Amino acid sequence: FIVRDIRDEAKDRAIARHILDIHINFSMAETSTPEGEINLLDLKRFISYCRSKCAPVLSEEAAEVLRNHYVGIRETHRTQKRLSTKNGGAGSSVPITIRQLEAIIRISESLAKMQLCYEATSDHVAEAIRLFKVSTLNAASTGALPGDLSSLGPDQVREVQAVEEQIKRRVPIGSTVPQKKIMDEFISLQGYSQFAVRKALQVLQNRGEIRFANQQKLVQRIN
């Protein structure tokens, strides 16, 4: 079955609050009192000390920053998609998911842990968001993810784009097809290169049009 990611601001805010509460409560339960002094000359001991003695908790202010960031990005995505759809486009493909929100939380906590802070502040969250934007959102917006075609020659680009269109015809929205079946059909029967088929699947995945399931054995069309 298909899990639909319905974008609703009230629901997004509630989900963000729930995820943040889980991390805050878990961190508070795991927090322990630091013991001993840190030997700054011994990096390995310092890292070990950070891991075992420091369990940062998200501050309320930091949680609010994260919550607003999550809701804001998804609202912007909704607006862009509505405008693009109205103009006949395909819409933006860079929404933020729960998994990415949790990744930002972990980065924030890790930044605090590196400084031996027992509270992840809004400054840690701001840096985590910056890293996330640089590594994920900006990369996706400019096509710098694994599905990028900028490094390919004209003939390769045309072949990959042709495979993309064929895959979208072969796998209707809401359906699931074994990846092996797609590879066999497009390589053996239609004569496309293995590289082009794999690259096309990457591109479609990065655009949010398909996703892999069951250890990448299945291809699900979601958009």
mmCIF file with all atom_site columns, C-alpha atoms in Angstrom:
data_model
loop_
_atom_site.group_PDB
_atom_site.id
_atom_site.type_symbol
_atom_site.label_atom_id
_atom_site.label_alt_id
_atom_site.label_comp_id
_atom_site.label_asym_id
_atom_site.label_entity_id
_atom_site.label_seq_id
_atom_site.pdbx_PDB_ins_code
_atom_site.Cartn_x
_atom_site.Cartn_y
_atom_site.Cartn_z
_atom_site.occupancy
_atom_site.B_iso_or_equiv
_atom_site.pdbx_formal_charge
_atom_site.auth_seq_id
_atom_site.auth_comp_id
_atom_site.auth_asym_id
_atom_site.auth_atom_id
_atom_site.pdbx_PDB_model_num
ATOM 1   C CA . PHE A 1 1   ? 0.000  0.000  0.000   1.00 0.00 ? 1   PHE A CA 1
ATOM 2   C CA . ILE A 1 2   ? 1.050  3.603  -0.485  1.00 0.00 ? 2   ILE A CA 1
ATOM 3   C CA . VAL A 1 3   ? 1.763  5.876  2.470   1.00 0.00 ? 3   VAL A CA 1
ATOM 4   C CA . ARG A 1 4   ? 0.591  9.336  1.474   1.00 0.00 ? 4   ARG A CA 1
ATOM 5   C CA . ASP A 1 5   ? 2.433  12.378 2.820   1.00 0.00 ? 5   ASP A CA 1
ATOM 6   C CA . ILE A 1 6   ? -0.486 14.801 3.119   1.00 0.00 ? 6   ILE A CA 1
ATOM 7   C CA . ARG A 1 7   ? 0.798  18.319 3.750   1.00 0.00 ? 7   ARG A CA 1
ATOM 8   C CA . ASP A 1 8   ? -1.347 20.131 6.284   1.00 0.00 ? 8   ASP A CA 1
ATOM 9   C CA . GLU A 1 9   ? 0.061  22.936 8.457   1.00 0.00 ? 9   GLU A CA 1
ATOM 10  C CA . ALA A 1 10  ? -1.867 22.004 11.602  1.00 0.00 ? 10  ALA A CA 1
ATOM 11  C CA . LYS A 1 11  ? -0.904 18.358 11.235  1.00 0.00 ? 11  LYS A CA 1
ATOM 12  C CA . ASP A 1 12  ? 2.716  19.265 10.430  1.00 0.00 ? 12  ASP A CA 1
ATOM 13  C CA . ARG A 1 13  ? 2.912  21.409 13.572  1.00 0.00 ? 13  ARG A CA 1
ATOM 14  C CA . ALA A 1 14  ? 1.413  18.642 15.726  1.00 0.00 ? 14  ALA A CA 1
ATOM 15  C CA . ILE A 1 15  ? 3.804  16.041 14.305  1.00 0.00 ? 15  ILE A CA 1
ATOM 16  C CA . ALA A 1 16  ? 6.797  18.326 14.801  1.00 0.00 ? 16  ALA A CA 1
ATOM 17  C CA . ARG A 1 17  ? 5.752  18.951 18.415  1.00 0.00 ? 17  ARG A CA 1
ATOM 18  C CA . HIS A 1 18  ? 5.385  15.205 19.017  1.00 0.00 ? 18  HIS A CA 1
ATOM 19  C CA . ILE A 1 19  ? 8.805  14.342 17.540  1.00 0.00 ? 19  ILE A CA 1
ATOM 20  C CA . LEU A 1 20  ? 10.478 17.117 19.515  1.00 0.00 ? 20  LEU A CA 1
ATOM 21  C CA . ASP A 1 21  ? 8.782  16.022 22.748  1.00 0.00 ? 21  ASP A CA 1
ATOM 22  C CA . ILE A 1 22  ? 10.041 12.472 22.219  1.00 0.00 ? 22  ILE A CA 1
ATOM 23  C CA . HIS A 1 23  ? 13.630 13.663 21.842  1.00 0.00 ? 23  HIS A CA 1
ATOM 24  C CA . ILE A 1 24  ? 13.409 16.101 24.747  1.00 0.00 ? 24  ILE A CA 1
ATOM 25  C CA . ASN A 1 25  ? 11.932 13.498 27.107  1.00 0.00 ? 25  ASN A CA 1
ATOM 26  C CA . PHE A 1 26  ? 14.388 10.809 26.008  1.00 0.00 ? 26  PHE A CA 1
ATOM 27  C CA . SER A 1 27  ? 17.349 13.142 26.434  1.00 0.00 ? 27  SER A CA 1
ATOM 28  C CA . MET A 1 28  ? 16.190 14.171 29.909  1.00 0.00 ? 28  MET A CA 1
ATOM 29  C CA . ALA A 1 29  ? 15.864 10.521 30.918  1.00 0.00 ? 29  ALA A CA 1
ATOM 30  C CA . GLU A 1 30  ? 19.373 9.757  29.692  1.00 0.00 ? 30  GLU A CA 1
ATOM 31  C CA . THR A 1 31  ? 21.097 12.810 31.160  1.00 0.00 ? 31  THR A CA 1
ATOM 32  C CA . SER A 1 32  ? 23.656 11.961 33.844  1.00 0.00 ? 32  SER A CA 1
ATOM 33  C CA . THR A 1 33  ? 25.883 14.065 36.048  1.00 0.00 ? 33  THR A CA 1
ATOM 34  C CA . PRO A 1 34  ? 29.364 14.576 34.560  1.00 0.00 ? 34  PRO A CA 1
ATOM 35  C CA . GLU A 1 35  ? 32.247 13.081 36.504  1.00 0.00 ? 35  GLU A CA 1
ATOM 36  C CA . GLY A 1 36  ? 35.952 13.871 36.475  1.00 0.00 ? 36  GLY A CA 1
ATOM 37  C CA . GLU A 1 37  ? 37.892 16.351 34.359  1.00 0.00 ? 37  GLU A CA 1
ATOM 38  C CA . ILE A 1 38  ? 38.488 16.411 30.626  1.00 0.00 ? 38  ILE A CA 1
ATOM 39  C CA . ASN A 1 39  ? 41.993 15.874 29.352  1.00 0.00 ? 39  ASN A CA 1
ATOM 40  C CA . LEU A 1 40  ? 41.981 18.200 26.334  1.00 0.00 ? 40  LEU A CA 1
ATOM 41  C CA . LEU A 1 41  ? 45.298 16.792 25.098  1.00 0.00 ? 41  LEU A CA 1
ATOM 42  C CA . ASP A 1 42  ? 43.831 13.367 24.547  1.00 0.00 ? 42  ASP A CA 1
ATOM 43  C CA . LEU A 1 43  ? 41.288 13.601 21.750  1.00 0.00 ? 43  LEU A CA 1
ATOM 44  C CA . LYS A 1 44  ? 40.172 10.012 22.007  1.00 0.00 ? 44  LYS A CA 1
ATOM 45  C CA . ARG A 1 45  ? 39.453 10.332 25.708  1.00 0.00 ? 45  ARG A CA 1
ATOM 46  C CA . PHE A 1 46  ? 37.654 13.602 25.075  1.00 0.00 ? 46  PHE A CA 1
ATOM 47  C CA . ILE A 1 47  ? 35.395 12.029 22.446  1.00 0.00 ? 47  ILE A CA 1
ATOM 48  C CA . SER A 1 48  ? 34.743 9.050  24.700  1.00 0.00 ? 48  SER A CA 1
ATOM 49  C CA . TYR A 1 49  ? 33.923 11.406 27.561  1.00 0.00 ? 49  TYR A CA 1
ATOM 50  C CA . CYS A 1 50  ? 31.486 13.375 25.414  1.00 0.00 ? 50  CYS A CA 1
ATOM 51  C CA . ARG A 1 51  ? 29.712 10.219 24.311  1.00 0.00 ? 51  ARG A CA 1
ATOM 52  C CA . SER A 1 52  ? 29.380 8.704  27.753  1.00 0.00 ? 52  SER A CA 1
ATOM 53  C CA . LYS A 1 53  ? 28.851 11.741 29.970  1.00 0.00 ? 53  LYS A CA 1
ATOM 54  C CA . CYS A 1 54  ? 27.012 14.329 27.899  1.00 0.00 ? 54  CYS A CA 1
ATOM 55  C CA . ALA A 1 55  ? 23.412 13.896 26.756  1.00 0.00 ? 55  ALA A CA 1
ATOM 56  C CA . PRO A 1 56  ? 22.150 17.305 25.622  1.00 0.00 ? 56  PRO A CA 1
ATOM 57  C CA . VAL A 1 57  ? 18.479 18.235 26.001  1.00 0.00 ? 57  VAL A CA 1
ATOM 58  C CA . LEU A 1 58  ? 16.726 20.493 23.505  1.00 0.00 ? 58  LEU A CA 1
ATOM 59  C CA . SER A 1 59  ? 15.754 23.758 25.130  1.00 0.00 ? 59  SER A CA 1
ATOM 60  C CA . GLU A 1 60  ? 12.207 25.025 24.677  1.00 0.00 ? 60  GLU A CA 1
ATOM 61  C CA . GLU A 1 61  ? 13.508 27.891 22.564  1.00 0.00 ? 61  GLU A CA 1
ATOM 62  C CA . ALA A 1 62  ? 15.470 25.485 20.358  1.00 0.00 ? 62  ALA A CA 1
ATOM 63  C CA . ALA A 1 63  ? 12.440 23.238 19.976  1.00 0.00 ? 63  ALA A CA 1
ATOM 64  C CA . GLU A 1 64  ? 10.336 26.214 18.888  1.00 0.00 ? 64  GLU A CA 1
ATOM 65  C CA . VAL A 1 65  ? 12.937 27.203 16.279  1.00 0.00 ? 65  VAL A CA 1
ATOM 66  C CA . LEU A 1 66  ? 12.916 23.661 14.902  1.00 0.00 ? 66  LEU A CA 1
ATOM 67  C CA . ARG A 1 67  ? 9.135  23.507 14.911  1.00 0.00 ? 67  ARG A CA 1
ATOM 68  C CA . ASN A 1 68  ? 8.833  26.773 12.997  1.00 0.00 ? 68  ASN A CA 1
ATOM 69  C CA . HIS A 1 69  ? 11.520 25.682 10.539  1.00 0.00 ? 69  HIS A CA 1
ATOM 70  C CA . TYR A 1 70  ? 9.745  22.396 9.814   1.00 0.00 ? 70  TYR A CA 1
ATOM 71  C CA . VAL A 1 71  ? 6.325  23.996 9.366   1.00 0.00 ? 71  VAL A CA 1
ATOM 72  C CA . GLY A 1 72  ? 7.763  26.904 7.372   1.00 0.00 ? 72  GLY A CA 1
ATOM 73  C CA . ILE A 1 73  ? 9.572  24.748 4.816   1.00 0.00 ? 73  ILE A CA 1
ATOM 74  C CA . ARG A 1 74  ? 6.537  22.546 4.263   1.00 0.00 ? 74  ARG A CA 1
ATOM 75  C CA . GLU A 1 75  ? 4.251  25.567 3.903   1.00 0.00 ? 75  GLU A CA 1
ATOM 76  C CA . THR A 1 76  ? 6.642  27.113 1.372   1.00 0.00 ? 76  THR A CA 1
ATOM 77  C CA . HIS A 1 77  ? 6.687  23.823 -0.507  1.00 0.00 ? 77  HIS A CA 1
ATOM 78  C CA . ARG A 1 78  ? 2.882  23.710 -0.540  1.00 0.00 ? 78  ARG A CA 1
ATOM 79  C CA . THR A 1 79  ? 2.703  27.252 -1.911  1.00 0.00 ? 79  THR A CA 1
ATOM 80  C CA . GLN A 1 80  ? 5.314  26.593 -4.595  1.00 0.00 ? 80  GLN A CA 1
ATOM 81  C CA . LYS A 1 81  ? 3.610  23.384 -5.627  1.00 0.00 ? 81  LYS A CA 1
ATOM 82  C CA . ARG A 1 82  ? 0.221  25.096 -5.929  1.00 0.00 ? 82  ARG A CA 1
ATOM 83  C CA . LEU A 1 83  ? 1.696  27.860 -8.071  1.00 0.00 ? 83  LEU A CA 1
ATOM 84  C CA . SER A 1 84  ? 3.668  25.419 -10.209 1.00 0.00 ? 84  SER A CA 1
ATOM 85  C CA . THR A 1 85  ? 0.662  23.158 -10.702 1.00 0.00 ? 85  THR A CA 1
ATOM 86  C CA . LYS A 1 86  ? -1.464 26.167 -11.632 1.00 0.00 ? 86  LYS A CA 1
ATOM 87  C CA . ASN A 1 87  ? 1.120  27.098 -14.261 1.00 0.00 ? 87  ASN A CA 1
ATOM 88  C CA . GLY A 1 88  ? 1.315  23.552 -15.585 1.00 0.00 ? 88  GLY A CA 1
ATOM 89  C CA . GLY A 1 89  ? 4.580  22.562 -13.885 1.00 0.00 ? 89  GLY A CA 1
ATOM 90  C CA . ALA A 1 90  ? 5.446  19.525 -11.797 1.00 0.00 ? 90  ALA A CA 1
ATOM 91  C CA . GLY A 1 91  ? 5.991  21.409 -8.541  1.00 0.00 ? 91  GLY A CA 1
ATOM 92  C CA . SER A 1 92  ? 8.883  21.531 -6.122  1.00 0.00 ? 92  SER A CA 1
ATOM 93  C CA . SER A 1 93  ? 10.410 18.236 -4.995  1.00 0.00 ? 93  SER A CA 1
ATOM 94  C CA . VAL A 1 94  ? 12.265 19.321 -1.853  1.00 0.00 ? 94  VAL A CA 1
ATOM 95  C CA . PRO A 1 95  ? 9.857  19.018 1.099   1.00 0.00 ? 95  PRO A CA 1
ATOM 96  C CA . ILE A 1 96  ? 11.206 18.260 4.575   1.00 0.00 ? 96  ILE A CA 1
ATOM 97  C CA . THR A 1 97  ? 10.188 14.925 6.067   1.00 0.00 ? 97  THR A CA 1
ATOM 98  C CA . ILE A 1 98  ? 9.959  13.614 9.618   1.00 0.00 ? 98  ILE A CA 1
ATOM 99  C CA . ARG A 1 99  ? 13.187 11.682 9.063   1.00 0.00 ? 99  ARG A CA 1
ATOM 100 C CA . GLN A 1 100 ? 14.969 14.890 8.071   1.00 0.00 ? 100 GLN A CA 1
ATOM 101 C CA . LEU A 1 101 ? 13.521 16.737 11.061  1.00 0.00 ? 101 LEU A CA 1
ATOM 102 C CA . GLU A 1 102 ? 14.899 14.026 13.336  1.00 0.00 ? 102 GLU A CA 1
ATOM 103 C CA . ALA A 1 103 ? 18.259 14.303 11.557  1.00 0.00 ? 103 ALA A CA 1
ATOM 104 C CA . ILE A 1 104 ? 18.375 18.032 12.333  1.00 0.00 ? 104 ILE A CA 1
ATOM 105 C CA . ILE A 1 105 ? 17.532 17.269 15.970  1.00 0.00 ? 105 ILE A CA 1
ATOM 106 C CA . ARG A 1 106 ? 20.385 14.744 16.176  1.00 0.00 ? 106 ARG A CA 1
ATOM 107 C CA . ILE A 1 107 ? 22.813 17.210 14.568  1.00 0.00 ? 107 ILE A CA 1
ATOM 108 C CA . SER A 1 108 ? 21.761 19.908 17.060  1.00 0.00 ? 108 SER A CA 1
ATOM 109 C CA . GLU A 1 109 ? 22.318 17.535 19.970  1.00 0.00 ? 109 GLU A CA 1
ATOM 110 C CA . SER A 1 110 ? 25.673 16.429 18.531  1.00 0.00 ? 110 SER A CA 1
ATOM 111 C CA . LEU A 1 111 ? 26.844 20.033 18.199  1.00 0.00 ? 111 LEU A CA 1
ATOM 112 C CA . ALA A 1 112 ? 25.918 20.643 21.830  1.00 0.00 ? 112 ALA A CA 1
ATOM 113 C CA . LYS A 1 113 ? 27.663 17.435 22.871  1.00 0.00 ? 113 LYS A CA 1
ATOM 114 C CA . MET A 1 114 ? 30.855 18.519 21.083  1.00 0.00 ? 114 MET A CA 1
ATOM 115 C CA . GLN A 1 115 ? 30.886 21.593 23.317  1.00 0.00 ? 115 GLN A CA 1
ATOM 116 C CA . LEU A 1 116 ? 29.953 19.563 26.408  1.00 0.00 ? 116 LEU A CA 1
ATOM 117 C CA . CYS A 1 117 ? 26.707 21.496 26.700  1.00 0.00 ? 117 CYS A CA 1
ATOM 118 C CA . TYR A 1 118 ? 23.896 19.788 28.515  1.00 0.00 ? 118 TYR A CA 1
ATOM 119 C CA . GLU A 1 119 ? 21.322 21.794 26.597  1.00 0.00 ? 119 GLU A CA 1
ATOM 120 C CA . ALA A 1 120 ? 20.998 22.119 22.821  1.00 0.00 ? 120 ALA A CA 1
ATOM 121 C CA . THR A 1 121 ? 20.269 25.793 22.299  1.00 0.00 ? 121 THR A CA 1
ATOM 122 C CA . SER A 1 122 ? 18.800 27.796 19.442  1.00 0.00 ? 122 SER A CA 1
ATOM 123 C CA . ASP A 1 123 ? 22.382 28.487 18.297  1.00 0.00 ? 123 ASP A CA 1
ATOM 124 C CA . HIS A 1 124 ? 23.024 24.760 17.911  1.00 0.00 ? 124 HIS A CA 1
ATOM 125 C CA . VAL A 1 125 ? 19.733 24.401 16.041  1.00 0.00 ? 125 VAL A CA 1
ATOM 126 C CA . ALA A 1 126 ? 20.597 27.323 13.750  1.00 0.00 ? 126 ALA A CA 1
ATOM 127 C CA . GLU A 1 127 ? 23.911 25.682 12.826  1.00 0.00 ? 127 GLU A CA 1
ATOM 128 C CA . ALA A 1 128 ? 22.217 22.311 12.301  1.00 0.00 ? 128 ALA A CA 1
ATOM 129 C CA . ILE A 1 129 ? 19.647 23.926 10.004  1.00 0.00 ? 129 ILE A CA 1
ATOM 130 C CA . ARG A 1 130 ? 22.426 25.675 8.086   1.00 0.00 ? 130 ARG A CA 1
ATOM 131 C CA . LEU A 1 131 ? 24.247 22.379 7.575   1.00 0.00 ? 131 LEU A CA 1
ATOM 132 C CA . PHE A 1 132 ? 21.015 20.716 6.504   1.00 0.00 ? 132 PHE A CA 1
ATOM 133 C CA . LYS A 1 133 ? 20.239 23.441 3.965   1.00 0.00 ? 133 LYS A CA 1
ATOM 134 C CA . VAL A 1 134 ? 23.742 23.335 2.503   1.00 0.00 ? 134 VAL A CA 1
ATOM 135 C CA . SER A 1 135 ? 23.935 19.540 2.289   1.00 0.00 ? 135 SER A CA 1
ATOM 136 C CA . THR A 1 136 ? 20.345 18.701 1.355   1.00 0.00 ? 136 THR A CA 1
ATOM 137 C CA . LEU A 1 137 ? 17.980 21.467 0.307   1.00 0.00 ? 137 LEU A CA 1
ATOM 138 C CA . ASN A 1 138 ? 20.441 23.512 -1.744  1.00 0.00 ? 138 ASN A CA 1
ATOM 139 C CA . ALA A 1 139 ? 21.846 20.349 -3.305  1.00 0.00 ? 139 ALA A CA 1
ATOM 140 C CA . ALA A 1 140 ? 18.388 19.164 -4.303  1.00 0.00 ? 140 ALA A CA 1
ATOM 141 C CA . SER A 1 141 ? 17.382 22.589 -5.622  1.00 0.00 ? 141 SER A CA 1
ATOM 142 C CA . THR A 1 142 ? 20.463 22.810 -7.843  1.00 0.00 ? 142 THR A CA 1
ATOM 143 C CA . GLY A 1 143 ? 20.437 19.178 -8.935  1.00 0.00 ? 143 GLY A CA 1
ATOM 144 C CA . ALA A 1 144 ? 23.621 18.286 -7.070  1.00 0.00 ? 144 ALA A CA 1
ATOM 145 C CA . LEU A 1 145 ? 22.231 15.087 -5.571  1.00 0.00 ? 145 LEU A CA 1
ATOM 146 C CA . PRO A 1 146 ? 23.177 11.589 -6.835  1.00 0.00 ? 146 PRO A CA 1
ATOM 147 C CA . GLY A 1 147 ? 20.586 11.941 -9.613  1.00 0.00 ? 147 GLY A CA 1
ATOM 148 C CA . ASP A 1 148 ? 22.328 15.013 -11.086 1.00 0.00 ? 148 ASP A CA 1
ATOM 149 C CA . LEU A 1 149 ? 22.828 14.931 -14.867 1.00 0.00 ? 149 LEU A CA 1
ATOM 150 C CA . SER A 1 150 ? 25.223 17.881 -15.148 1.00 0.00 ? 150 SER A CA 1
ATOM 151 C CA . SER A 1 151 ? 28.290 15.654 -15.466 1.00 0.00 ? 151 SER A CA 1
ATOM 152 C CA . LEU A 1 152 ? 26.839 13.596 -18.334 1.00 0.00 ? 152 LEU A CA 1
ATOM 153 C CA . GLY A 1 153 ? 27.268 14.082 -22.043 1.00 0.00 ? 153 GLY A CA 1
ATOM 154 C CA . PRO A 1 154 ? 24.342 15.140 -24.276 1.00 0.00 ? 154 PRO A CA 1
ATOM 155 C CA . ASP A 1 155 ? 23.677 11.602 -25.517 1.00 0.00 ? 155 ASP A CA 1
ATOM 156 C CA . GLN A 1 156 ? 23.664 10.189 -21.986 1.00 0.00 ? 156 GLN A CA 1
ATOM 157 C CA . VAL A 1 157 ? 21.313 12.927 -20.783 1.00 0.00 ? 157 VAL A CA 1
ATOM 158 C CA . ARG A 1 158 ? 18.883 12.201 -23.618 1.00 0.00 ? 158 ARG A CA 1
ATOM 159 C CA . GLU A 1 159 ? 18.960 8.488  -22.863 1.00 0.00 ? 159 GLU A CA 1
ATOM 160 C CA . VAL A 1 160 ? 18.386 8.996  -19.132 1.00 0.00 ? 160 VAL A CA 1
ATOM 161 C CA . GLN A 1 161 ? 15.526 11.418 -19.781 1.00 0.00 ? 161 GLN A CA 1
ATOM 162 C CA . ALA A 1 162 ? 13.960 8.969  -22.226 1.00 0.00 ? 162 ALA A CA 1
ATOM 163 C CA . VAL A 1 163 ? 14.159 6.209  -19.612 1.00 0.00 ? 163 VAL A CA 1
ATOM 164 C CA . GLU A 1 164 ? 12.579 8.533  -17.031 1.00 0.00 ? 164 GLU A CA 1
ATOM 165 C CA . GLU A 1 165 ? 9.545  9.058  -19.251 1.00 0.00 ? 165 GLU A CA 1
ATOM 166 C CA . GLN A 1 166 ? 9.271  5.349  -20.018 1.00 0.00 ? 166 GLN A CA 1
ATOM 167 C CA . ILE A 1 167 ? 9.459  4.427  -16.330 1.00 0.00 ? 167 ILE A CA 1
ATOM 168 C CA . LYS A 1 168 ? 6.686  6.900  -15.505 1.00 0.00 ? 168 LYS A CA 1
ATOM 169 C CA . ARG A 1 169 ? 4.525  5.323  -18.200 1.00 0.00 ? 169 ARG A CA 1
ATOM 170 C CA . ARG A 1 170 ? 5.402  1.824  -17.024 1.00 0.00 ? 170 ARG A CA 1
ATOM 171 C CA . VAL A 1 171 ? 4.776  2.519  -13.319 1.00 0.00 ? 171 VAL A CA 1
ATOM 172 C CA . PRO A 1 172 ? 1.546  4.509  -12.788 1.00 0.00 ? 172 PRO A CA 1
ATOM 173 C CA . ILE A 1 173 ? 1.106  6.600  -9.642  1.00 0.00 ? 173 ILE A CA 1
ATOM 174 C CA . GLY A 1 174 ? 0.156  4.357  -6.728  1.00 0.00 ? 174 GLY A CA 1
ATOM 175 C CA . SER A 1 175 ? 1.584  1.171  -8.228  1.00 0.00 ? 175 SER A CA 1
ATOM 176 C CA . THR A 1 176 ? 4.579  -0.969 -7.239  1.00 0.00 ? 176 THR A CA 1
ATOM 177 C CA . VAL A 1 177 ? 6.862  -2.884 -9.603  1.00 0.00 ? 177 VAL A CA 1
ATOM 178 C CA . PRO A 1 178 ? 9.924  -5.048 -8.815  1.00 0.00 ? 178 PRO A CA 1
ATOM 179 C CA . GLN A 1 179 ? 13.108 -3.158 -9.656  1.00 0.00 ? 179 GLN A CA 1
ATOM 180 C CA . LYS A 1 180 ? 14.515 -6.270 -11.342 1.00 0.00 ? 180 LYS A CA 1
ATOM 181 C CA . LYS A 1 181 ? 11.541 -6.350 -13.673 1.00 0.00 ? 181 LYS A CA 1
ATOM 182 C CA . ILE A 1 182 ? 12.137 -2.736 -14.661 1.00 0.00 ? 182 ILE A CA 1
ATOM 183 C CA . MET A 1 183 ? 15.835 -3.401 -15.251 1.00 0.00 ? 183 MET A CA 1
ATOM 184 C CA . ASP A 1 184 ? 15.098 -6.486 -17.357 1.00 0.00 ? 184 ASP A CA 1
ATOM 185 C CA . GLU A 1 185 ? 12.436 -4.759 -19.453 1.00 0.00 ? 185 GLU A CA 1
ATOM 186 C CA . PHE A 1 186 ? 14.396 -1.608 -20.167 1.00 0.00 ? 186 PHE A CA 1
ATOM 187 C CA . ILE A 1 187 ? 17.807 -3.220 -20.691 1.00 0.00 ? 187 ILE A CA 1
ATOM 188 C CA . SER A 1 188 ? 17.007 -6.549 -22.354 1.00 0.00 ? 188 SER A CA 1
ATOM 189 C CA . LEU A 1 189 ? 13.793 -5.698 -24.189 1.00 0.00 ? 189 LEU A CA 1
ATOM 190 C CA . GLN A 1 190 ? 14.121 -1.983 -24.962 1.00 0.00 ? 190 GLN A CA 1
ATOM 191 C CA . GLY A 1 191 ? 17.897 -1.799 -25.326 1.00 0.00 ? 191 GLY A CA 1
ATOM 192 C CA . TYR A 1 192 ? 18.689 0.961  -22.840 1.00 0.00 ? 192 TYR A CA 1
ATOM 193 C CA . SER A 1 193 ? 22.008 0.851  -20.979 1.00 0.00 ? 193 SER A CA 1
ATOM 194 C CA . GLN A 1 194 ? 22.121 -0.317 -17.367 1.00 0.00 ? 194 GLN A CA 1
ATOM 195 C CA . PHE A 1 195 ? 23.703 3.011  -16.438 1.00 0.00 ? 195 PHE A CA 1
ATOM 196 C CA . ALA A 1 196 ? 20.820 5.006  -17.939 1.00 0.00 ? 196 ALA A CA 1
ATOM 197 C CA . VAL A 1 197 ? 18.166 2.928  -16.184 1.00 0.00 ? 197 VAL A CA 1
ATOM 198 C CA . ARG A 1 198 ? 19.847 3.181  -12.776 1.00 0.00 ? 198 ARG A CA 1
ATOM 199 C CA . LYS A 1 199 ? 20.469 6.908  -13.248 1.00 0.00 ? 199 LYS A CA 1
ATOM 200 C CA . ALA A 1 200 ? 16.847 7.491  -14.245 1.00 0.00 ? 200 ALA A CA 1
ATOM 201 C CA . LEU A 1 201 ? 15.663 5.696  -11.117 1.00 0.00 ? 201 LEU A CA 1
ATOM 202 C CA . GLN A 1 202 ? 17.999 7.891  -9.035  1.00 0.00 ? 202 GLN A CA 1
ATOM 203 C CA . VAL A 1 203 ? 16.651 11.050 -10.630 1.00 0.00 ? 203 VAL A CA 1
ATOM 204 C CA . LEU A 1 204 ? 13.038 10.020 -10.076 1.00 0.00 ? 204 LEU A CA 1
ATOM 205 C CA . GLN A 1 205 ? 13.780 9.112  -6.464  1.00 0.00 ? 205 GLN A CA 1
ATOM 206 C CA . ASN A 1 206 ? 15.435 12.473 -5.791  1.00 0.00 ? 206 ASN A CA 1
ATOM 207 C CA . ARG A 1 207 ? 12.465 14.290 -7.299  1.00 0.00 ? 207 ARG A CA 1
ATOM 208 C CA . GLY A 1 208 ? 10.146 12.434 -4.975  1.00 0.00 ? 208 GLY A CA 1
ATOM 209 C CA . GLU A 1 209 ? 8.349  10.682 -7.830  1.00 0.00 ? 209 GLU A CA 1
ATOM 210 C CA . ILE A 1 210 ? 9.321  7.165  -6.784  1.00 0.00 ? 210 ILE A CA 1
ATOM 211 C CA . ARG A 1 211 ? 10.713 5.466  -3.718  1.00 0.00 ? 211 ARG A CA 1
ATOM 212 C CA . PHE A 1 212 ? 12.325 2.115  -3.078  1.00 0.00 ? 212 PHE A CA 1
ATOM 213 C CA . ALA A 1 213 ? 10.912 -0.470 -0.693  1.00 0.00 ? 213 ALA A CA 1
ATOM 214 C CA . ASN A 1 214 ? 11.871 -3.904 0.609   1.00 0.00 ? 214 ASN A CA 1
ATOM 215 C CA . GLN A 1 215 ? 15.633 -3.235 0.494   1.00 0.00 ? 215 GLN A CA 1
ATOM 216 C CA . GLN A 1 216 ? 15.318 -1.545 -2.919  1.00 0.00 ? 216 GLN A CA 1
ATOM 217 C CA . LYS A 1 217 ? 13.746 -4.616 -4.472  1.00 0.00 ? 217 LYS A CA 1
ATOM 218 C CA . LEU A 1 218 ? 10.518 -2.736 -5.208  1.00 0.00 ? 218 LEU A CA 1
ATOM 219 C CA . VAL A 1 219 ? 9.885  0.577  -6.958  1.00 0.00 ? 219 VAL A CA 1
ATOM 220 C CA . GLN A 1 220 ? 6.834  2.511  -5.762  1.00 0.00 ? 220 GLN A CA 1
ATOM 221 C CA . ARG A 1 221 ? 5.438  5.428  -7.783  1.00 0.00 ? 221 ARG A CA 1
ATOM 222 C CA . ILE A 1 222 ? 4.272  8.109  -5.355  1.00 0.00 ? 222 ILE A CA 1
ATOM 223 C CA . ASN A 1 223 ? 4.019  11.280 -7.426  1.00 0.00 ? 223 ASN A CA 1
#
